[in-house]
PDB file of C-alpha atoms and ligand atoms in Angstrom:
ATOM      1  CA  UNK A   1     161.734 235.191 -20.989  1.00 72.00           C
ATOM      2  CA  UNK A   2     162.558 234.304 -17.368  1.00 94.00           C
ATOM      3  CA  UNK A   3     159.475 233.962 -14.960  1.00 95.00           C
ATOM      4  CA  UNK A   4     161.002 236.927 -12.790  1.00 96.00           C
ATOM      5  CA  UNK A   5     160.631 239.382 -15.793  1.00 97.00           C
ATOM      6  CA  UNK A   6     157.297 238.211 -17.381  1.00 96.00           C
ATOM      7  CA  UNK A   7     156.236 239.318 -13.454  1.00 97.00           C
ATOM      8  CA  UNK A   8     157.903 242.250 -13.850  1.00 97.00           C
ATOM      9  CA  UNK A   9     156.000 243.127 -16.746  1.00 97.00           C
ATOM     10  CA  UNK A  10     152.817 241.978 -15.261  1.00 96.00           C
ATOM     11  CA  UNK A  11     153.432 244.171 -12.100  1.00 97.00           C
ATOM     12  CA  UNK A  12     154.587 247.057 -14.752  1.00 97.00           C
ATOM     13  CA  UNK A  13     151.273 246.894 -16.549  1.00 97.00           C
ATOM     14  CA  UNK A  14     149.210 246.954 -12.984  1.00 97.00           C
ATOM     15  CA  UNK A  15     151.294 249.606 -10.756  1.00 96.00           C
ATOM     16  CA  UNK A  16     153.233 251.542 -13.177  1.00 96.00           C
ATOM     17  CA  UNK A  17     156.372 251.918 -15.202  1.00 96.00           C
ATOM     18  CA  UNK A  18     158.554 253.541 -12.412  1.00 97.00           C
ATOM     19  CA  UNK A  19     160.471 251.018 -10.649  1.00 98.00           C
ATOM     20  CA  UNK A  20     160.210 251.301  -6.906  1.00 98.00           C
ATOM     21  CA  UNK A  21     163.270 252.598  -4.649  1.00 98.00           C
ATOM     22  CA  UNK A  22     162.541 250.353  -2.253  1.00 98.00           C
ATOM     23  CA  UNK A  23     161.517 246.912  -1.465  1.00 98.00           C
ATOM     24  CA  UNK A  24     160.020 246.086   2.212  1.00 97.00           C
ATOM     25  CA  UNK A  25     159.078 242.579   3.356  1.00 95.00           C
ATOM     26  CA  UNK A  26     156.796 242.787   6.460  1.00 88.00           C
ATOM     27  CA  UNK A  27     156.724 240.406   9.092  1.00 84.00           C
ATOM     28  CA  UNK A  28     154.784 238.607  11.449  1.00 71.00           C
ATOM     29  CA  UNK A  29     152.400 241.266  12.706  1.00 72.00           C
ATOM     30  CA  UNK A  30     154.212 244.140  11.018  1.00 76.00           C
ATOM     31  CA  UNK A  31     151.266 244.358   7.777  1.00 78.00           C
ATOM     32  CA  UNK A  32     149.734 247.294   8.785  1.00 79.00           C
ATOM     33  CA  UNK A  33     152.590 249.176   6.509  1.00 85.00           C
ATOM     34  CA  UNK A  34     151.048 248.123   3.521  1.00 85.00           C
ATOM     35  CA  UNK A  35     147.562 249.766   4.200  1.00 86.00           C
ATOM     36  CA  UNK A  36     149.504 252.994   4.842  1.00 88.00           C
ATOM     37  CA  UNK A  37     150.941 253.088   0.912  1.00 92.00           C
ATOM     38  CA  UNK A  38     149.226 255.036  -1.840  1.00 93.00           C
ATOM     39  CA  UNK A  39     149.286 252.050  -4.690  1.00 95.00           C
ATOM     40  CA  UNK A  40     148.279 249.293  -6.343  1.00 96.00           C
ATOM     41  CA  UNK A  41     147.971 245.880  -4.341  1.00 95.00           C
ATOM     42  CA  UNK A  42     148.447 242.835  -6.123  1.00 95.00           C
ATOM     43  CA  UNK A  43     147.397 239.151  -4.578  1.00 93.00           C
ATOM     44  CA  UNK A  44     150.182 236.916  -4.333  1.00 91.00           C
ATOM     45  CA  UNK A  45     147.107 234.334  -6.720  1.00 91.00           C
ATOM     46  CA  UNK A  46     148.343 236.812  -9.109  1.00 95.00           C
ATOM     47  CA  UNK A  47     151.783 236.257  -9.381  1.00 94.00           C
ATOM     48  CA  UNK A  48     152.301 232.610 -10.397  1.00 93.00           C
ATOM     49  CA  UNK A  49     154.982 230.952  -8.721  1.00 90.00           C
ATOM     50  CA  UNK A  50     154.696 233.448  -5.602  1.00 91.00           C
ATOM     51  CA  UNK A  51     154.406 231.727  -2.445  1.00 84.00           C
ATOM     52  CA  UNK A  52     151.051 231.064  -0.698  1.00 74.00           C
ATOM     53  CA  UNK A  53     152.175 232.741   2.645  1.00 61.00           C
ATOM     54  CA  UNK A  54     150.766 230.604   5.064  1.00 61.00           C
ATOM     55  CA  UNK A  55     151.671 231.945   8.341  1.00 63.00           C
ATOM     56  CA  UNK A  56     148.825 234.012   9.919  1.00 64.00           C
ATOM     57  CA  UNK A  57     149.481 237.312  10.475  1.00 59.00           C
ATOM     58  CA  UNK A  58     150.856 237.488   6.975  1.00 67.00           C
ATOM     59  CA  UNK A  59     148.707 239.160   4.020  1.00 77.00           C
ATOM     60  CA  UNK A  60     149.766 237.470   0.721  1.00 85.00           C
ATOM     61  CA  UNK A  61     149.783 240.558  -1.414  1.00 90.00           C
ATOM     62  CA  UNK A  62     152.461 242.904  -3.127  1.00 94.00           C
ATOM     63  CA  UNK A  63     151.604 246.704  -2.645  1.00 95.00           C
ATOM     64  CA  UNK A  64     153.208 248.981  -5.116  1.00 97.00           C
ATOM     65  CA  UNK A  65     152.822 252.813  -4.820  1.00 97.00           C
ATOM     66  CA  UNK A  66     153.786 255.500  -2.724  1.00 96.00           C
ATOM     67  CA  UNK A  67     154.734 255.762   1.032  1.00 96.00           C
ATOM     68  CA  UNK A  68     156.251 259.163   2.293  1.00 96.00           C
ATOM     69  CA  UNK A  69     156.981 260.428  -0.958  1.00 96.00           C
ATOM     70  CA  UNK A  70     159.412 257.211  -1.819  1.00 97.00           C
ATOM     71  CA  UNK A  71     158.110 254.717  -4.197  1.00 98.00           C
ATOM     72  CA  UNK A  72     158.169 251.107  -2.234  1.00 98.00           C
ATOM     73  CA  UNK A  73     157.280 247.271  -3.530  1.00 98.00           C
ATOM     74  CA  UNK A  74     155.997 245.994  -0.254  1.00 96.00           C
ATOM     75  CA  UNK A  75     155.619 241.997   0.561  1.00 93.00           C
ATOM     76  CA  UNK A  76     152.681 241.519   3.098  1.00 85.00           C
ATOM     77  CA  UNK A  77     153.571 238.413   3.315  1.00 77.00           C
ATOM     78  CA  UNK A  78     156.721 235.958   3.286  1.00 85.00           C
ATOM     79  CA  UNK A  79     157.248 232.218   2.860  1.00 88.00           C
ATOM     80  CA  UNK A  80     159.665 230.275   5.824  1.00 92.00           C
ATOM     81  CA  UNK A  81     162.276 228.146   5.397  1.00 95.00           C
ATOM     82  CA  UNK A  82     159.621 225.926   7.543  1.00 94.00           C
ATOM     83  CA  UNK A  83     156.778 226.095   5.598  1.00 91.00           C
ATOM     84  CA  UNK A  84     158.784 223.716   2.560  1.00 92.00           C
ATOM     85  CA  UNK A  85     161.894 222.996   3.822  1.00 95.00           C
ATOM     86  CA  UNK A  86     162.997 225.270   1.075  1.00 95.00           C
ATOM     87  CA  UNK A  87     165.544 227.804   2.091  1.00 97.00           C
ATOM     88  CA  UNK A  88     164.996 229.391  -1.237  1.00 96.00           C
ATOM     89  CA  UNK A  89     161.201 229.641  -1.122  1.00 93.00           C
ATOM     90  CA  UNK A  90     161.290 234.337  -1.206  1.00 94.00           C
ATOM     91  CA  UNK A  91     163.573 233.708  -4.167  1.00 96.00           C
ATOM     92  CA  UNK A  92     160.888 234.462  -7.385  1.00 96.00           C
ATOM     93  CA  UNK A  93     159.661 237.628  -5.436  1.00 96.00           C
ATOM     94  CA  UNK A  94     163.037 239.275  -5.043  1.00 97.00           C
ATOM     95  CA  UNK A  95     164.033 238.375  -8.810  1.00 98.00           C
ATOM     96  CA  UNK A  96     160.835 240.050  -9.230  1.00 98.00           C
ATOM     97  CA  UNK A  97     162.161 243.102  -7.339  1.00 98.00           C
ATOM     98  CA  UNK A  98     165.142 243.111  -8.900  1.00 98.00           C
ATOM     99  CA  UNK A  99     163.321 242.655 -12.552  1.00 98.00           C
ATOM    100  CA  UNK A 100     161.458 245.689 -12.003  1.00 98.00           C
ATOM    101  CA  UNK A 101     164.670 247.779 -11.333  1.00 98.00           C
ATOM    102  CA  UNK A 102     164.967 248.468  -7.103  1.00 98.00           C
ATOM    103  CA  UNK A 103     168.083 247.918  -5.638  1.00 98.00           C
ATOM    104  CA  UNK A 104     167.294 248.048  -1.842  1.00 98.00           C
ATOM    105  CA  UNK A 105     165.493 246.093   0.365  1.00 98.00           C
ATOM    106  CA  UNK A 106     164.113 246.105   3.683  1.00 98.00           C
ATOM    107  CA  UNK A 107     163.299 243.498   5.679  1.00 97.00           C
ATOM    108  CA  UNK A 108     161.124 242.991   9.174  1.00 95.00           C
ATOM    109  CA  UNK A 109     160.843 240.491  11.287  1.00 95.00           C
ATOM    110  CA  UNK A 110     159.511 239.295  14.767  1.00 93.00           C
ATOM    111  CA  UNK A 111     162.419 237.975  17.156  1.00 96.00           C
ATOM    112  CA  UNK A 112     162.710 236.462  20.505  1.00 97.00           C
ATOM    113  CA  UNK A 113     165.424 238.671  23.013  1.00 98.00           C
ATOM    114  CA  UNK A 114     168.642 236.505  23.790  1.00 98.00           C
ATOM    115  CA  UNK A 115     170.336 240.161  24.441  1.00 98.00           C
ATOM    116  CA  UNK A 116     168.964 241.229  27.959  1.00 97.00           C
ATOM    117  CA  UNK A 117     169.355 244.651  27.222  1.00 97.00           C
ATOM    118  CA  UNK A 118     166.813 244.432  24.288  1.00 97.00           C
ATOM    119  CA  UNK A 119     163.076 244.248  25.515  1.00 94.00           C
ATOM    120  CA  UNK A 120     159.741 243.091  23.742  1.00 94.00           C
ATOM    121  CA  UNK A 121     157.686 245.685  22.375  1.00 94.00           C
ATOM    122  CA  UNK A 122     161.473 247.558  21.386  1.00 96.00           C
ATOM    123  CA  UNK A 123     163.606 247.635  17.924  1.00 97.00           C
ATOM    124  CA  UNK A 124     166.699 245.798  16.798  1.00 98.00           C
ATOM    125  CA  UNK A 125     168.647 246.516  13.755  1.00 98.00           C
ATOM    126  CA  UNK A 126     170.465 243.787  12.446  1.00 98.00           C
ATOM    127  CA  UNK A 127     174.098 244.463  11.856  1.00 98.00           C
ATOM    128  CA  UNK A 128     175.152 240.735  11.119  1.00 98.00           C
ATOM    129  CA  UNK A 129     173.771 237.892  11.275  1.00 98.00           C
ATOM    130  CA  UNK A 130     174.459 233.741  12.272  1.00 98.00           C
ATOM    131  CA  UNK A 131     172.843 231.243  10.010  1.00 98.00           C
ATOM    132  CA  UNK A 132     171.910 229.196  12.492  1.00 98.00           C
ATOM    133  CA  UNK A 133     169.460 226.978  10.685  1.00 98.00           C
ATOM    134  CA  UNK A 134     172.426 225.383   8.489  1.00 96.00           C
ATOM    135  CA  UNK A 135     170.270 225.846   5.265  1.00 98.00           C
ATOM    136  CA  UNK A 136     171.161 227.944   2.096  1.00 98.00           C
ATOM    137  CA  UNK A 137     168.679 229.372  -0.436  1.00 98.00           C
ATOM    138  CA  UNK A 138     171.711 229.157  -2.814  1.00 98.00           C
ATOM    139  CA  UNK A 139     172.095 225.670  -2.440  1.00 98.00           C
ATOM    140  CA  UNK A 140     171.399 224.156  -6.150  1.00 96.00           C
ATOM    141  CA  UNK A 141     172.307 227.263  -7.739  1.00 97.00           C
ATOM    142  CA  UNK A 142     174.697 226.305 -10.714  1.00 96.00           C
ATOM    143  CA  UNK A 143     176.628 229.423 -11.448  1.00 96.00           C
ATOM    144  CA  UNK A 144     179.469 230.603  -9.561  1.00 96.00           C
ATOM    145  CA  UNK A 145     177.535 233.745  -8.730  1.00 95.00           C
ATOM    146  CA  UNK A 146     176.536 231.460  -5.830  1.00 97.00           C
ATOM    147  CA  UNK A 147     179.760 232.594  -3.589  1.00 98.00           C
ATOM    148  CA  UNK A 148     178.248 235.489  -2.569  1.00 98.00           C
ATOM    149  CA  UNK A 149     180.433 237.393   0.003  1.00 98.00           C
ATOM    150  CA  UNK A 150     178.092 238.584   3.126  1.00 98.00           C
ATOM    151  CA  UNK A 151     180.941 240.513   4.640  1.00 97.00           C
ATOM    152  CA  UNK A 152     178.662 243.640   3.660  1.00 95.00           C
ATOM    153  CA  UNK A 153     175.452 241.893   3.761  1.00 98.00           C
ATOM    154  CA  UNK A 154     174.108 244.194   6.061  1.00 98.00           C
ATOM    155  CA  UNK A 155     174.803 247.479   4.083  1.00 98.00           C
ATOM    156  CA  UNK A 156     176.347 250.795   6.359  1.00 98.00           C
ATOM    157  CA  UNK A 157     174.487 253.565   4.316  1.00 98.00           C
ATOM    158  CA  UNK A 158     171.202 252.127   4.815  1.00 98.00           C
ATOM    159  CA  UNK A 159     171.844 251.272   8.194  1.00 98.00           C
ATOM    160  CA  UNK A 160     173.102 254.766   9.077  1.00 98.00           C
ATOM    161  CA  UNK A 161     170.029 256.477   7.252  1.00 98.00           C
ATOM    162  CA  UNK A 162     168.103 254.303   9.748  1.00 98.00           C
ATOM    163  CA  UNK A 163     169.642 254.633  12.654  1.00 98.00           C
ATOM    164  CA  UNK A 164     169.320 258.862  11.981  1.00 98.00           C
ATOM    165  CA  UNK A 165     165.640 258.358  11.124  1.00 98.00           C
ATOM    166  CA  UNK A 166     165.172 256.524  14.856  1.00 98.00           C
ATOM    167  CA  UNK A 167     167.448 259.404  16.351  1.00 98.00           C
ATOM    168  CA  UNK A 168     165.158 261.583  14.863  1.00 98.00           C
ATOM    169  CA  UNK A 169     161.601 260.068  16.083  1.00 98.00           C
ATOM    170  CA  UNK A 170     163.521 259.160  19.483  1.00 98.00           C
ATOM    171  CA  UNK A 171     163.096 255.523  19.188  1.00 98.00           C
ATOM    172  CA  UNK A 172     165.629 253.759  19.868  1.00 98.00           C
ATOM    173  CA  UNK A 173     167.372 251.213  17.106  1.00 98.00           C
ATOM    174  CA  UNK A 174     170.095 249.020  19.268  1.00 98.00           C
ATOM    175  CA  UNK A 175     171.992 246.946  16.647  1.00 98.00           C
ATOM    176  CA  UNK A 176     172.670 243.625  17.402  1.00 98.00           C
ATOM    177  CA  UNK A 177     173.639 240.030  15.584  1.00 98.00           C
ATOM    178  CA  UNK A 178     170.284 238.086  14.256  1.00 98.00           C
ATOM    179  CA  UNK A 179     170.607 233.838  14.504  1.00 98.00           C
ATOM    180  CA  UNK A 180     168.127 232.314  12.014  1.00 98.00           C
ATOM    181  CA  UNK A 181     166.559 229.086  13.513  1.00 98.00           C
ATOM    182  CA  UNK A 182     164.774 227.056  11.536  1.00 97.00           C
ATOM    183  CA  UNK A 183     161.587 226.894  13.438  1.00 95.00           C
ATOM    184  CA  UNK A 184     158.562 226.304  13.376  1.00 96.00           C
ATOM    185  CA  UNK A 185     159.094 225.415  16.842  1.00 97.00           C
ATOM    186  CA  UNK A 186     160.513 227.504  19.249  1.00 96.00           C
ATOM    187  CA  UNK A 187     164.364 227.700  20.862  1.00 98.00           C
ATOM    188  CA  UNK A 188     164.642 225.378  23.897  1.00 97.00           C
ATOM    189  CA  UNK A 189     166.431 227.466  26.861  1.00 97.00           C
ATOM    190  CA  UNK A 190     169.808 225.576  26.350  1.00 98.00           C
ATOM    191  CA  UNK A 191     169.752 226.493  22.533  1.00 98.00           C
ATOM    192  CA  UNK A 192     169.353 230.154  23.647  1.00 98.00           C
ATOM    193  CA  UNK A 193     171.671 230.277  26.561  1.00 98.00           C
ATOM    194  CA  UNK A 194     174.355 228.405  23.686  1.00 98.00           C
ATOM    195  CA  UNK A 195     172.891 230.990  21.526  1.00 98.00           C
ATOM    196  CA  UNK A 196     174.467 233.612  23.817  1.00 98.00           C
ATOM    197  CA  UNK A 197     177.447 232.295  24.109  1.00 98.00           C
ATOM    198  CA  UNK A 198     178.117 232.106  19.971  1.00 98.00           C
ATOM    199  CA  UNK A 199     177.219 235.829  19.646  1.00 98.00           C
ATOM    200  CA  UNK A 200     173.354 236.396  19.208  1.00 98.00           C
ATOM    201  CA  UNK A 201     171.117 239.093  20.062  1.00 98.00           C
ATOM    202  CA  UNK A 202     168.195 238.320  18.958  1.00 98.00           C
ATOM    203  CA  UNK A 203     166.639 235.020  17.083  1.00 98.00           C
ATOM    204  CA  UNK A 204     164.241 234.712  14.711  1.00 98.00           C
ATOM    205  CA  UNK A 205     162.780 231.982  11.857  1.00 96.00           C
ATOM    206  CA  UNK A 206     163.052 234.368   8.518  1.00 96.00           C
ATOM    207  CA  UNK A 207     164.953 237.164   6.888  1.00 97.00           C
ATOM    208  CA  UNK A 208     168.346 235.859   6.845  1.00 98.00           C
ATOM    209  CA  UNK A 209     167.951 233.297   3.287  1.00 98.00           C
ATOM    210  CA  UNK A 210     166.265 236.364   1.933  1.00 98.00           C
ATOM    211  CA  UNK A 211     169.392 238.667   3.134  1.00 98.00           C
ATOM    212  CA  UNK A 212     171.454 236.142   1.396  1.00 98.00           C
ATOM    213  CA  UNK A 213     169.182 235.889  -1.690  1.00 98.00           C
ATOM    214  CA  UNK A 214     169.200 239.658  -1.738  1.00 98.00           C
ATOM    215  CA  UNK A 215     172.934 239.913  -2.195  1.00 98.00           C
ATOM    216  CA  UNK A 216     173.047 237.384  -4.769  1.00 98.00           C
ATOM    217  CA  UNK A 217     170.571 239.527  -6.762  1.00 98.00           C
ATOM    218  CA  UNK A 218     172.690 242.660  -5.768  1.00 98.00           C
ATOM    219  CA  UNK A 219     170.303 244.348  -3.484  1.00 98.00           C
ATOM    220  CA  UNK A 220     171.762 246.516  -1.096  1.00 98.00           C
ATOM    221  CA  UNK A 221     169.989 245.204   2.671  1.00 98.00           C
ATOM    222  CA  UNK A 222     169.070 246.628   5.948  1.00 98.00           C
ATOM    223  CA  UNK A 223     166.495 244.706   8.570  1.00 98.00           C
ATOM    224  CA  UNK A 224     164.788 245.903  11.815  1.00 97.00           C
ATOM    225  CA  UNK A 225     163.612 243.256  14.286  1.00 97.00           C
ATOM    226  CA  UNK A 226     160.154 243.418  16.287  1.00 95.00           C
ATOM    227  CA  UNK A 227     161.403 242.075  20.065  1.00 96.00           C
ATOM    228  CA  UNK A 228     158.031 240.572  20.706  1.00 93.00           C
ATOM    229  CA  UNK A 229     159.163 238.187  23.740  1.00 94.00           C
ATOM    230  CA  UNK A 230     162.705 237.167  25.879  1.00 96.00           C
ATOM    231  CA  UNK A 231     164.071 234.247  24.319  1.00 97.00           C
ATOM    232  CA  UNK A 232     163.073 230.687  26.127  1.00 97.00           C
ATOM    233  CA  UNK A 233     164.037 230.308  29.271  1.00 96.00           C
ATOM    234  CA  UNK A 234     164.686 234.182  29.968  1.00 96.00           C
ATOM    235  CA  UNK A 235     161.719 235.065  31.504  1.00 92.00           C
ATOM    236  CA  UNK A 236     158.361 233.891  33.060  1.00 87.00           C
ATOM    237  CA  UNK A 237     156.321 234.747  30.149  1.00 83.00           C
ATOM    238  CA  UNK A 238     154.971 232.062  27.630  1.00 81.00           C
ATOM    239  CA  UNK A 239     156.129 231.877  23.435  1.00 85.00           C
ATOM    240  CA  UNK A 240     153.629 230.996  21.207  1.00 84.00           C
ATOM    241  CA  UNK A 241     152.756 232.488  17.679  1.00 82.00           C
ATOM    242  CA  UNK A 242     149.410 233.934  19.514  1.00 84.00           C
ATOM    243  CA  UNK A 243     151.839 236.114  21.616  1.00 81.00           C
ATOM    244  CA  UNK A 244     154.207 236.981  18.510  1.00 78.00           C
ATOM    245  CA  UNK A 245     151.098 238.436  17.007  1.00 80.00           C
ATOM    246  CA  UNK A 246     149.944 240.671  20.208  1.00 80.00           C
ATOM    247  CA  UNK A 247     153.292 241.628  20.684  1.00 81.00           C
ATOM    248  CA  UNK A 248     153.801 243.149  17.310  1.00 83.00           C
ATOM    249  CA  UNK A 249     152.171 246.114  17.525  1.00 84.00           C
ATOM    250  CA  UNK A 250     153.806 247.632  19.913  1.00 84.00           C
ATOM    251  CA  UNK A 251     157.121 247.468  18.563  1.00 92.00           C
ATOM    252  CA  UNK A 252     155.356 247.814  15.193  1.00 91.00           C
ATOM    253  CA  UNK A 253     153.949 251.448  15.495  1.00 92.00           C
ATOM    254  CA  UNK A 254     157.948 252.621  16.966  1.00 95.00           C
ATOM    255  CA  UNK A 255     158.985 250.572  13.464  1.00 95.00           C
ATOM    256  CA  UNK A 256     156.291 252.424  11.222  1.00 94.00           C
ATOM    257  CA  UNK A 257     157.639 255.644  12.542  1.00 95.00           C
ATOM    258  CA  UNK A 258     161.209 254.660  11.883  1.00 96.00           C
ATOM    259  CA  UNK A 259     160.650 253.619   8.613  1.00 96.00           C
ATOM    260  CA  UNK A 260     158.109 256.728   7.572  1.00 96.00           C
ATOM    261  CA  UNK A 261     160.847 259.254   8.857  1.00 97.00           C
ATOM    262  CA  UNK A 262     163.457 257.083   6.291  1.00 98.00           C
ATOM    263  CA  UNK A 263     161.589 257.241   3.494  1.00 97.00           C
ATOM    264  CA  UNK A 264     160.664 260.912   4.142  1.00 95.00           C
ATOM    265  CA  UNK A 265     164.466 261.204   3.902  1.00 88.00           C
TER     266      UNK A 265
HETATM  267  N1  HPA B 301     162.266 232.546  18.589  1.00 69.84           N
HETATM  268  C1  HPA B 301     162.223 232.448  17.245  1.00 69.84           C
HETATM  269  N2  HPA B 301     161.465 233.216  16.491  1.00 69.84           N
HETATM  270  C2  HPA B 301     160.703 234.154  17.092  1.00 69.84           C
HETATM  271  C3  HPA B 301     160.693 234.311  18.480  1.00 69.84           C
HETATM  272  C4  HPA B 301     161.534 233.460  19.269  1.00 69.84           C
HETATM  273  O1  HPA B 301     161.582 233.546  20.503  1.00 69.84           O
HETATM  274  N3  HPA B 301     159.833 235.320  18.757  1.00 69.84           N
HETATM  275  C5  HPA B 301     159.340 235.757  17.567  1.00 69.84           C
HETATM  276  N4  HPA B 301     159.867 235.046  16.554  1.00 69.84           N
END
């Protein structure tokens, strides 16, 4: 049996047969969620072979259960690309995911503005992306189910049923294009002015090797971005993780209410 479906099992056993509708990776910041979901959590010491998040601001657990009357599988925490220097380091948890039966997935993140029209403490729905970072999670990967198109990677029906839900609350959900860099340290102001110029909104150290593992696995994907600061160089204000974590909330409670109004459907 593959490791991805003796977890599968093991999550079945813990949080129920019925597998969820949704999965939601939280990022930096963005945990709270979890709390909110009527469920079973599940340490990620649990789950052999899941990573040992190690980014603070993280919670290593997977909460299965109930959020808004939608049943959800959500990650408190995620492993970067710079943690390992493995691009493929969420890959266990989303065969997981797709072992127990969910074919959508959600993802969060915290971003730095390269957009001047986006803000911190405001929204940004990814509707492509730039892998930036030059890694692949599917580097390695042996079958030819490696040549995963992305031309959809970013998937309209979810994205609309967002963008409604926003509409709706009276947040508002600019969409914009998402450039992974690897991280962990921050963009110099050249690399975001030439970050501009190539066609990014927003940039970020996660979500897009998990966007691209998703659609391997055939999950359909949709991802909101926390603006928690301007990128480098854009304004007077200092980047650090510290102010990636303060900034959070406040584009984290406009997220929760996005995301609550989705699920509500
Ligand atoms: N750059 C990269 N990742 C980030 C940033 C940033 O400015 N802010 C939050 N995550």
């Amino acid at each position: 049996m593959s490791k991805s479906v003796e977890l599968a099992t093991l999550i079945r056993e813990r949080a129920g047969e019925e597998a969820p509708e949704y999965g939601l990776i939280l990022g930096s910041g963005l945990g709270h969620l979890s709390k909110a979901v009527e469920g079973v959590a599940i340490p990620y010491d649990d789950l052999p072979g899941f990573p040992h998040a190690g980014v603070s601001g993280h919670v290593p657990q997977l909460v299965i259960g109930n959020l808004e009357g939608a049943r959800v599988a959500v990650f408190g925490g995620r492993s970067h690309y710079y943690e390992s220097g493995r691009a493929d380091a969420m890959r266990l948890p989303l065969e997981t995911l797709a072992a127990l039966g969910t074919k959508k997935l959600i993802l969060t993140n915290a971003a730095g503005a390269v957009n001047t029209m986006l803000a911190p403490g405001g929204l940004m729905m990814l509707n492509d992306h730039i892998a930036f970072a030059g890694a692949n999670p599917l580097i390695g990967e042996k079958t030819d189910a490696r040549f995963v198109p992305l031309t959809d990677a970013h998937d309209a029906e979810i994205r609309a049923g967002l963008r409604a839900a926003a509409e709706a609350e009276g947040v508002a959900l600019p969409e914009g294009v998402y450039g992974w860099f690897s991280g962990p340290s921050f963009e110099t102001p050249a690399e975001i002015r030439a970050a501009r110029v190539l066609g990014m909104d927003a940039v970020g150290m996660s979500t897009v090797p998990e966007i691209i593992l998703g659609r391997f696995l055939g999950l359909r994907c949709a991802s909101i971005s926390v603006i928690t600061n301007m990128g480098a160089g854009l304004s007077d204000e200092s980047i650090s993780h510290d102010h990636t974590k303060q900034m959070a909330p406040l584009g984290a409670a406009k997220l929760e209410k996005v995301l609550r109004r989705f699920l509500r459907g």
